Amino acid sequence: MTTVETDVFQTLESEVRSYSRGWPTVFESASGSWLRSEDGKEYLDFFAGAGALNYGHNNPILKSALIDYIASDGITHGLDMQTVAKRQLLETFESKILAPRGLDYKVQFPGPTGTNSVESALKLARKVTGRSSIINFTNAFHGMTLGALSVTGNSMKRAGAGVPLVHATPMPFDNYFDGVTEDFHWFSRVLDDSGSGLNRPAAVIVETVQGEGGVNVARPEWLKALATLCSEREILLIVDDVQMGCGRTGPFFSFEIAGITPDIVTLSKSIGGYGLPMALTLFKRELDVWSPGEHNGTFRGNNPAFVTANAALDHYWSDEALSEATIAKGARIADAFTDLSNTFEGQVSTRGRGLVQGLVFADPDKASKVCGIAFDQGLLAETSGPSDEVVKLLPPLTITEDELDHGLRILADATHSVCS
Ligand code: PMP
């Protein structure tokens, strides 16, 4: 065993770092659902690069496509030039994802991160409608650039902007009032009331399951009602599928469960498949009013990511197997979490969909203690929610049932030791 040298992170790297504080080791390698630290310890990954590693670390199918591409001197940096890798990806995306779902979307490459995709979605909605205001939801998370931050709820992150964040009005997300009030009526009421003071919005931006906001799951009927309201009032519906897309909740798009077709969809994180930066913004054909170059970015053409994205779509999305396995594995976590919430009623509850599952602690301190114990026992899991009160599980979709059970045992033991 070697000792882990961490001085340079403390002396040179900015105080802004965060994950490294909860997981104070130095990681060296990873494969599948496991990371290895420099001192030889193994960590089971229930975090999956915050949802960027749905197919696991260094997935061999994607790795071999990537190695072949690099070895053949394939284009690495391509801006928005036409390349063989991009053509292949667009064709596969159309044949495996869009066509089977009857989705007639145009595809924009907005720059490689989730927040880039959100910025492009907001700009496009404003350009199409000529309106500036956007409706967002309580506890939403859409990214750290100013437009995306303006539709994000978290007050600490908003304060980081240093300027007023304007042109966004938050509405209650599904179940915000614990089911006591029909949350949704507030929005339709103020839209129709000329005395409400609400500016007519260009768009509504919504996550179907709020990941960073604490694993808040919108019911399909709520999403459906939202989509109907938007279309009746000619407001564009943007679904931010950056974290919940690419199969995280089961189907490729998280909104499929509600049978809706959003006007605009944002994708990033796992679309590249291998953890390489990549994002897409999808929108209905008639919304494609961009002028050439009106939204751009130097790293829109990360061709190695196109290669791994293509391999992932081709391998994992030619049939229903991954979706079905994701739903089954999600149910396995939900069962284990339901046992814990029955044992520790009043202290612990649970919610989730597919392979995003949350264990919610009445006392937020206990959630971070559980994650701390889990780390010591070789398991990575993060907290989310406005007070970091939710232990959020986001394992790779390719995780085995044995690995899942191993991690769930660690979490159950940690919860027992914190709550008993
Ligand atoms: N939207 C959602 C729903 C997200 O979860 C995130 C990242 N957690 C983002 C946007 C921003 O993505 P990025 O960090 O790649 O900018």
Coordinates of C-alpha atoms and ligand atoms in Angstrom, one line a residue:
M1 CA 0.0 0.0 0.0
T2 CA 1.3 3.5 -0.9
T3 CA 0.3 6.6 1.1
V4 CA -2.1 9.0 -0.6
E5 CA -0.5 12.4 -1.2
T6 CA -3.1 15.2 -1.2
D7 CA -1.1 18.4 -0.4
V8 CA -1.3 19.9 -3.8
F9 CA -5.1 19.8 -3.9
Q10 CA -5.2 21.8 -0.7
T11 CA -2.4 24.3 -1.5
L12 CA -3.1 24.8 -5.2
E13 CA -6.6 23.8 -6.1
S14 CA -9.4 26.3 -5.5
E15 CA -11.7 26.1 -2.5
V16 CA -14.5 25.6 -5.0
R17 CA -13.8 21.9 -5.1
S18 CA -16.6 19.9 -3.6
Y19 CA -16.8 16.1 -4.3
S20 CA -13.1 15.7 -3.2
R21 CA -14.0 16.8 0.3
G22 CA -16.5 14.0 0.9
W23 CA -14.3 11.4 -0.8
P24 CA -10.8 12.5 0.4
T25 CA -8.7 9.9 -1.5
V26 CA -6.9 10.0 -4.8
F27 CA -8.5 7.9 -7.5
E28 CA -6.3 6.2 -10.1
S29 CA -8.3 3.8 -12.3
A30 CA -11.8 2.5 -12.8
S31 CA -13.7 -0.1 -14.7
G32 CA -17.4 -1.0 -14.8
S33 CA -19.0 -0.1 -11.4
W34 CA -15.7 0.2 -9.5
L35 CA -13.1 2.9 -8.9
R36 CA -9.6 2.2 -7.5
S37 CA -7.7 4.7 -5.4
E38 CA -3.9 5.1 -5.5
D39 CA -3.5 3.2 -2.2
G40 CA -5.2 0.1 -3.7
K41 CA -8.7 0.5 -2.2
E42 CA -11.7 -0.4 -4.3
Y43 CA -14.9 1.7 -4.3
L44 CA -18.3 0.7 -5.6
D45 CA -19.7 3.6 -7.6
F46 CA -23.3 4.5 -6.8
F47 CA -22.7 8.0 -8.3
A48 CA -21.6 7.3 -11.9
G49 CA -20.1 10.6 -12.7
A50 CA -23.2 12.4 -11.6
G51 CA -25.1 10.5 -14.2
A52 CA -22.4 10.8 -17.0
L53 CA -21.4 7.2 -16.8
N54 CA -24.6 5.2 -17.4
Y55 CA -22.7 2.5 -19.1
G56 CA -20.0 2.3 -16.4
H57 CA -16.4 3.3 -16.3
N58 CA -14.2 2.5 -19.3
N59 CA -17.0 0.3 -20.8
P60 CA -15.1 -2.2 -23.0
I61 CA -17.4 -1.9 -26.0
L62 CA -17.1 1.9 -26.1
K63 CA -13.4 1.8 -25.2
S64 CA -12.6 -0.4 -28.2
A65 CA -14.5 1.9 -30.6
L66 CA -12.6 4.9 -29.1
I67 CA -9.2 3.2 -29.3
D68 CA -9.7 2.2 -33.0
Y69 CA -10.8 5.7 -33.8
I70 CA -7.9 7.4 -32.2
A71 CA -5.4 4.8 -33.7
S72 CA -6.8 5.6 -37.2
D73 CA -6.1 9.3 -36.7
G74 CA -9.8 10.1 -36.8
I75 CA -10.8 13.8 -36.3
T76 CA -10.6 14.8 -32.7
H77 CA -11.6 18.5 -32.8
G78 CA -14.2 19.3 -35.4
L79 CA -16.2 22.5 -34.4
D80 CA -19.4 22.0 -36.4
M81 CA -17.7 20.6 -39.5
Q82 CA -19.1 17.6 -41.2
T83 CA -17.2 14.5 -40.2
V84 CA -17.6 10.8 -40.7
A85 CA -18.0 10.4 -36.9
K86 CA -20.7 13.0 -36.7
R87 CA -22.6 11.6 -39.8
Q88 CA -22.5 8.1 -38.2
L89 CA -23.8 9.4 -34.9
L90 CA -26.7 11.4 -36.5
E91 CA -27.7 8.4 -38.5
T92 CA -27.7 6.1 -35.5
F93 CA -29.5 8.7 -33.3
E94 CA -32.2 9.0 -35.9
S95 CA -32.6 5.2 -36.5
K96 CA -32.3 3.9 -32.9
I97 CA -33.7 6.8 -30.9
L98 CA -35.8 9.3 -32.8
A99 CA -37.6 7.2 -35.5
P100 CA -38.7 4.3 -33.2
R101 CA -40.3 6.9 -30.9
G102 CA -41.9 8.9 -33.8
L103 CA -39.9 12.0 -32.8
D104 CA -39.3 14.5 -35.6
Y105 CA -36.6 16.6 -33.9
K106 CA -33.8 18.6 -35.4
V107 CA -30.5 18.1 -33.5
Q108 CA -28.2 20.9 -32.4
F109 CA -24.7 20.5 -31.0
P110 CA -24.6 23.3 -28.5
G111 CA -21.2 23.0 -26.8
P112 CA -20.2 20.0 -24.6
T113 CA -22.0 20.5 -21.2
G114 CA -25.5 20.3 -19.9
T115 CA -25.5 24.0 -19.1
N116 CA -24.6 24.8 -22.8
S117 CA -27.6 22.8 -23.9
V118 CA -29.9 24.6 -21.4
E119 CA -28.6 28.0 -22.6
S120 CA -29.3 27.1 -26.2
A121 CA -32.8 25.9 -25.3
L122 CA -33.7 29.1 -23.4
K123 CA -32.3 31.3 -26.2
L124 CA -34.2 29.4 -28.9
A125 CA -37.4 29.5 -26.9
R126 CA -37.0 33.3 -26.5
K127 CA -36.2 33.8 -30.2
V128 CA -39.1 31.7 -31.4
T129 CA -41.7 33.3 -29.2
G130 CA -40.3 36.9 -28.9
R131 CA -41.0 36.6 -25.1
S132 CA -38.3 36.8 -22.4
S133 CA -39.7 35.2 -19.3
I134 CA -39.4 31.5 -18.4
I135 CA -41.3 29.4 -15.9
N136 CA -39.1 27.1 -13.8
F137 CA -39.9 24.9 -10.8
T138 CA -39.0 24.9 -7.1
N139 CA -35.8 22.9 -6.4
A140 CA -34.9 22.8 -10.1
F141 CA -31.3 22.5 -11.2
H142 CA -30.3 23.4 -14.8
G143 CA -26.6 24.5 -14.6
M144 CA -24.2 27.1 -13.6
T145 CA -24.0 29.6 -16.4
L146 CA -26.2 32.7 -16.0
G147 CA -29.2 31.7 -18.1
A148 CA -29.3 28.2 -16.6
L149 CA -28.7 29.6 -13.1
S150 CA -31.6 31.9 -13.4
V151 CA -33.9 28.9 -13.7
T152 CA -32.1 27.0 -10.9
G153 CA -33.6 27.0 -7.4
N154 CA -30.7 26.5 -5.0
S155 CA -30.0 29.8 -3.2
M156 CA -26.3 29.2 -2.5
K157 CA -25.7 28.5 -6.2
R158 CA -27.8 31.5 -7.3
A159 CA -25.9 33.8 -4.9
G160 CA -22.7 32.8 -6.7
A161 CA -23.9 34.7 -9.8
G162 CA -23.1 38.1 -8.3
V163 CA -25.7 39.7 -10.6
P164 CA -29.5 39.7 -10.4
L165 CA -30.9 36.5 -12.0
V166 CA -34.0 37.7 -13.9
H167 CA -36.7 36.6 -16.4
A168 CA -37.6 33.5 -14.5
T169 CA -40.6 32.7 -12.3
P170 CA -40.6 29.6 -10.1
M171 CA -43.8 27.5 -9.8
P172 CA -44.4 24.6 -7.4
F173 CA -43.0 21.3 -8.7
D174 CA -45.3 18.3 -8.3
N175 CA -46.0 17.4 -4.7
Y176 CA -44.4 20.6 -3.4
F177 CA -47.2 20.9 -0.8
D178 CA -47.0 17.2 0.0
G179 CA -50.2 16.5 -1.9
V180 CA -52.3 18.7 0.3
T181 CA -52.9 21.3 -2.4
E182 CA -53.3 20.6 -6.1
D183 CA -50.0 22.4 -6.8
F184 CA -50.5 22.6 -10.5
H185 CA -53.6 24.8 -10.3
W186 CA -51.6 27.7 -9.1
F187 CA -49.8 27.9 -12.4
S188 CA -52.8 27.6 -14.7
R189 CA -54.7 30.1 -12.5
V190 CA -52.0 32.8 -12.6
L191 CA -51.5 32.3 -16.3
D192 CA -55.2 33.1 -16.9
D193 CA -55.5 36.0 -14.4
S194 CA -54.6 39.3 -16.0
G195 CA -54.2 40.7 -12.4
S196 CA -51.6 38.0 -11.4
G197 CA -48.6 40.0 -12.5
L198 CA -47.1 37.0 -14.4
N199 CA -45.4 37.9 -17.6
R200 CA -46.5 35.7 -20.5
P201 CA -43.7 33.2 -20.6
A202 CA -41.8 32.0 -23.6
A203 CA -41.3 28.5 -22.1
V204 CA -41.5 26.2 -19.2
I205 CA -38.4 24.3 -18.3
V206 CA -38.8 21.1 -16.2
E207 CA -37.0 18.0 -15.0
T208 CA -39.2 14.9 -14.9
V209 CA -37.2 13.8 -11.8
Q210 CA -35.3 16.5 -10.0
G211 CA -31.9 15.0 -9.4
E212 CA -29.9 17.7 -7.7
G213 CA -33.1 19.0 -6.1
G214 CA -33.5 15.8 -4.0
V215 CA -34.9 13.0 -6.2
N216 CA -38.3 14.7 -6.6
V217 CA -40.4 12.6 -9.0
A218 CA -43.1 14.2 -11.1
R219 CA -46.1 12.0 -11.7
P220 CA -46.8 11.2 -15.3
E221 CA -50.2 12.7 -15.1
W222 CA -48.7 15.9 -13.7
L223 CA -46.3 16.1 -16.7
K224 CA -49.1 15.4 -19.1
A225 CA -51.2 18.2 -17.6
L226 CA -48.2 20.5 -17.8
A227 CA -47.7 19.6 -21.5
T228 CA -51.4 20.2 -22.3
L229 CA -51.4 23.5 -20.5
C230 CA -48.3 24.6 -22.4
S231 CA -49.7 23.7 -25.7
E232 CA -53.1 25.3 -25.1
R233 CA -51.4 28.6 -24.1
E234 CA -48.7 28.4 -26.8
I235 CA -45.9 28.2 -24.3
L236 CA -42.9 26.0 -25.3
L237 CA -42.2 23.0 -23.1
I238 CA -38.5 22.3 -22.5
V239 CA -37.7 19.0 -20.8
D240 CA -34.2 19.1 -19.3
D241 CA -33.1 15.5 -19.7
V242 CA -29.4 16.1 -19.0
Q243 CA -29.4 13.9 -15.9
M244 CA -32.6 11.7 -16.3
G245 CA -32.2 11.0 -20.1
C246 CA -30.2 8.3 -21.7
G247 CA -32.0 5.6 -19.8
R248 CA -31.6 6.7 -16.2
T249 CA -35.3 6.2 -15.4
G250 CA -35.8 3.3 -17.8
P251 CA -36.8 4.5 -21.2
F252 CA -34.2 6.5 -23.3
F253 CA -36.1 9.8 -22.6
S254 CA -37.5 10.2 -19.2
F255 CA -40.6 11.9 -20.5
E256 CA -41.7 8.8 -22.4
I257 CA -43.5 7.5 -19.4
A258 CA -45.9 10.5 -19.6
G259 CA -46.6 10.1 -23.3
I260 CA -45.7 13.7 -24.1
T261 CA -43.6 15.3 -26.8
P262 CA -41.7 18.3 -25.4
D263 CA -40.9 21.1 -27.8
I264 CA -37.3 21.2 -26.8
V265 CA -35.1 18.6 -25.0
T266 CA -31.7 19.0 -23.5
L267 CA -29.3 16.0 -23.3
S268 CA -25.7 15.8 -22.0
K269 CA -23.9 13.7 -19.3
S270 CA -24.4 10.1 -20.6
I271 CA -25.1 10.9 -24.3
G272 CA -21.3 10.7 -25.0
G273 CA -21.4 7.3 -23.2
Y274 CA -17.8 7.2 -22.0
G275 CA -17.8 10.3 -19.8
L276 CA -16.4 12.4 -22.6
P277 CA -18.0 15.9 -22.8
M278 CA -20.9 16.1 -25.3
A279 CA -24.4 17.6 -25.4
L280 CA -27.4 17.8 -27.7
T281 CA -30.3 20.1 -27.9
L282 CA -33.3 18.6 -29.7
F283 CA -36.3 20.6 -30.9
K284 CA -39.3 20.3 -33.1
R285 CA -38.5 21.0 -36.8
E286 CA -40.5 24.2 -37.0
L287 CA -38.6 25.7 -34.1
D288 CA -35.3 25.7 -36.0
V289 CA -35.1 29.4 -36.5
W290 CA -31.4 29.8 -35.7
S291 CA -29.2 31.8 -38.0
P292 CA -25.9 30.1 -38.9
G293 CA -23.5 30.6 -36.0
E294 CA -26.0 32.5 -33.8
H295 CA -25.2 30.0 -31.0
N296 CA -21.7 28.5 -31.2
G297 CA -18.8 27.2 -29.1
T298 CA -15.3 25.9 -29.8
F299 CA -15.9 22.4 -28.4
R300 CA -19.1 21.5 -30.1
G301 CA -17.4 18.9 -32.2
N302 CA -15.9 16.5 -29.7
N303 CA -15.6 13.7 -32.3
P304 CA -14.2 11.0 -30.0
A305 CA -17.4 11.5 -27.9
F306 CA -19.5 11.1 -31.1
V307 CA -17.7 7.8 -31.6
T308 CA -18.5 6.5 -28.1
A309 CA -22.0 7.9 -28.2
N310 CA -22.6 6.1 -31.5
A311 CA -21.3 2.8 -30.0
A312 CA -23.4 3.2 -26.9
L313 CA -26.6 3.9 -28.9
D314 CA -25.9 1.0 -31.3
H315 CA -25.1 -1.5 -28.6
Y316 CA -27.5 -0.6 -25.8
W317 CA -30.5 0.9 -27.6
S318 CA -31.3 -1.6 -30.3
D319 CA -33.8 -3.4 -28.0
E320 CA -35.6 -2.9 -24.7
A321 CA -33.1 -5.0 -22.6
L322 CA -31.4 -2.1 -20.9
S323 CA -34.6 -0.2 -20.1
E324 CA -36.2 -3.3 -18.6
A325 CA -33.1 -4.2 -16.6
T326 CA -33.0 -0.6 -15.3
I327 CA -36.6 -0.7 -14.1
A328 CA -36.0 -4.1 -12.4
K329 CA -32.8 -2.9 -10.7
G330 CA -34.6 0.3 -9.6
A331 CA -37.3 -1.8 -8.0
R332 CA -34.6 -3.8 -6.1
I333 CA -33.2 -0.6 -4.6
A334 CA -36.7 0.7 -3.9
D335 CA -37.5 -2.6 -2.0
A336 CA -34.3 -2.3 0.1
F337 CA -35.1 1.4 0.8
T338 CA -38.7 0.6 1.7
D339 CA -37.5 -1.9 4.3
L340 CA -35.3 0.9 5.8
S341 CA -38.2 3.4 5.8
N342 CA -40.5 0.9 7.5
T343 CA -37.8 0.1 10.2
F344 CA -37.0 3.8 10.8
E345 CA -40.5 5.3 10.2
G346 CA -40.5 9.0 10.7
Q347 CA -36.7 9.2 10.3
V348 CA -36.3 7.8 6.8
S349 CA -38.5 7.7 3.6
T350 CA -37.8 6.9 0.0
R351 CA -38.6 8.0 -3.6
G352 CA -37.3 7.5 -7.1
R353 CA -37.8 6.1 -10.6
G354 CA -35.7 3.6 -12.4
L355 CA -32.0 3.8 -11.4
V356 CA -32.3 7.2 -9.6
Q357 CA -33.4 6.4 -6.1
G358 CA -33.3 8.5 -2.9
L359 CA -33.2 7.7 0.8
V360 CA -34.6 10.8 2.5
F361 CA -33.6 11.6 6.0
A362 CA -35.7 13.8 8.3
D363 CA -32.4 15.0 9.8
P364 CA -30.0 16.1 7.0
D365 CA -26.9 15.4 9.2
K366 CA -27.8 11.7 9.1
A367 CA -27.7 11.6 5.3
S368 CA -24.2 13.0 5.2
K369 CA -23.2 10.6 8.0
V370 CA -24.5 7.7 6.0
C371 CA -22.5 8.8 3.0
G372 CA -19.4 9.2 5.1
I373 CA -19.7 5.7 6.6
A374 CA -20.4 4.3 3.1
F375 CA -17.2 5.9 1.8
D376 CA -15.2 4.3 4.6
Q377 CA -16.8 1.0 3.7
G378 CA -15.9 1.4 0.0
L379 CA -19.0 2.9 -1.5
L380 CA -19.5 6.2 -3.3
A381 CA -22.9 7.9 -2.9
E382 CA -23.7 11.6 -2.8
T383 CA -26.3 13.7 -1.0
S384 CA -28.8 16.0 -2.8
G385 CA -31.8 18.1 -2.0
P386 CA -32.0 21.7 -0.6
S387 CA -30.5 20.7 2.8
D388 CA -28.5 17.7 1.5
E389 CA -31.0 15.5 3.2
V390 CA -31.3 12.8 0.5
V391 CA -28.8 10.0 -0.1
K392 CA -29.1 9.8 -3.9
L393 CA -28.3 6.6 -5.8
L394 CA -27.2 6.9 -9.4
P395 CA -25.4 3.7 -10.1
P396 CA -24.3 2.8 -13.7
L397 CA -27.2 1.1 -15.5
T398 CA -24.8 -1.7 -16.3
I399 CA -24.3 -2.6 -12.6
T400 CA -24.8 -6.2 -11.7
E401 CA -27.4 -7.3 -9.2
D402 CA -24.6 -8.7 -6.9
E403 CA -22.9 -5.3 -7.0
L404 CA -26.2 -3.6 -6.3
D405 CA -26.9 -5.9 -3.3
H406 CA -23.3 -5.3 -2.0
G407 CA -23.8 -1.5 -2.0
L408 CA -27.3 -1.7 -0.5
R409 CA -26.0 -3.8 2.4
I410 CA -23.4 -1.1 3.1
L411 CA -26.1 1.6 3.0
A412 CA -28.4 -0.5 5.2
D413 CA -25.7 -1.0 7.8
A414 CA -24.8 2.6 7.7
T415 CA -28.4 3.7 8.2
H416 CA -28.9 1.3 11.1
S417 CA -25.8 2.7 12.8
V418 CA -26.9 6.3 12.3
C419 CA -30.6 5.9 13.1
S420 CA -30.8 3.2 15.8
Ligands
PMP1 N1 -29.5 20.1 -16.1 C1 -29.6 19.1 -15.2 C2 -30.9 18.5 -14.9 C3 -28.5 18.6 -14.4 O1 -28.6 17.7 -13.5 C4 -27.2 19.2 -14.7 C5 -26.0 18.8 -14.0 N2 -26.1 18.2 -12.7 C6 -27.1 20.3 -15.6 C7 -28.3 20.7 -16.3 C8 -25.9 21.0 -15.9 O2 -25.0 20.1 -16.6 P1 -23.4 20.5 -16.6 O3 -22.9 20.3 -15.2 O4 -22.8 19.5 -17.6 O5 -23.3 21.9 -17.1

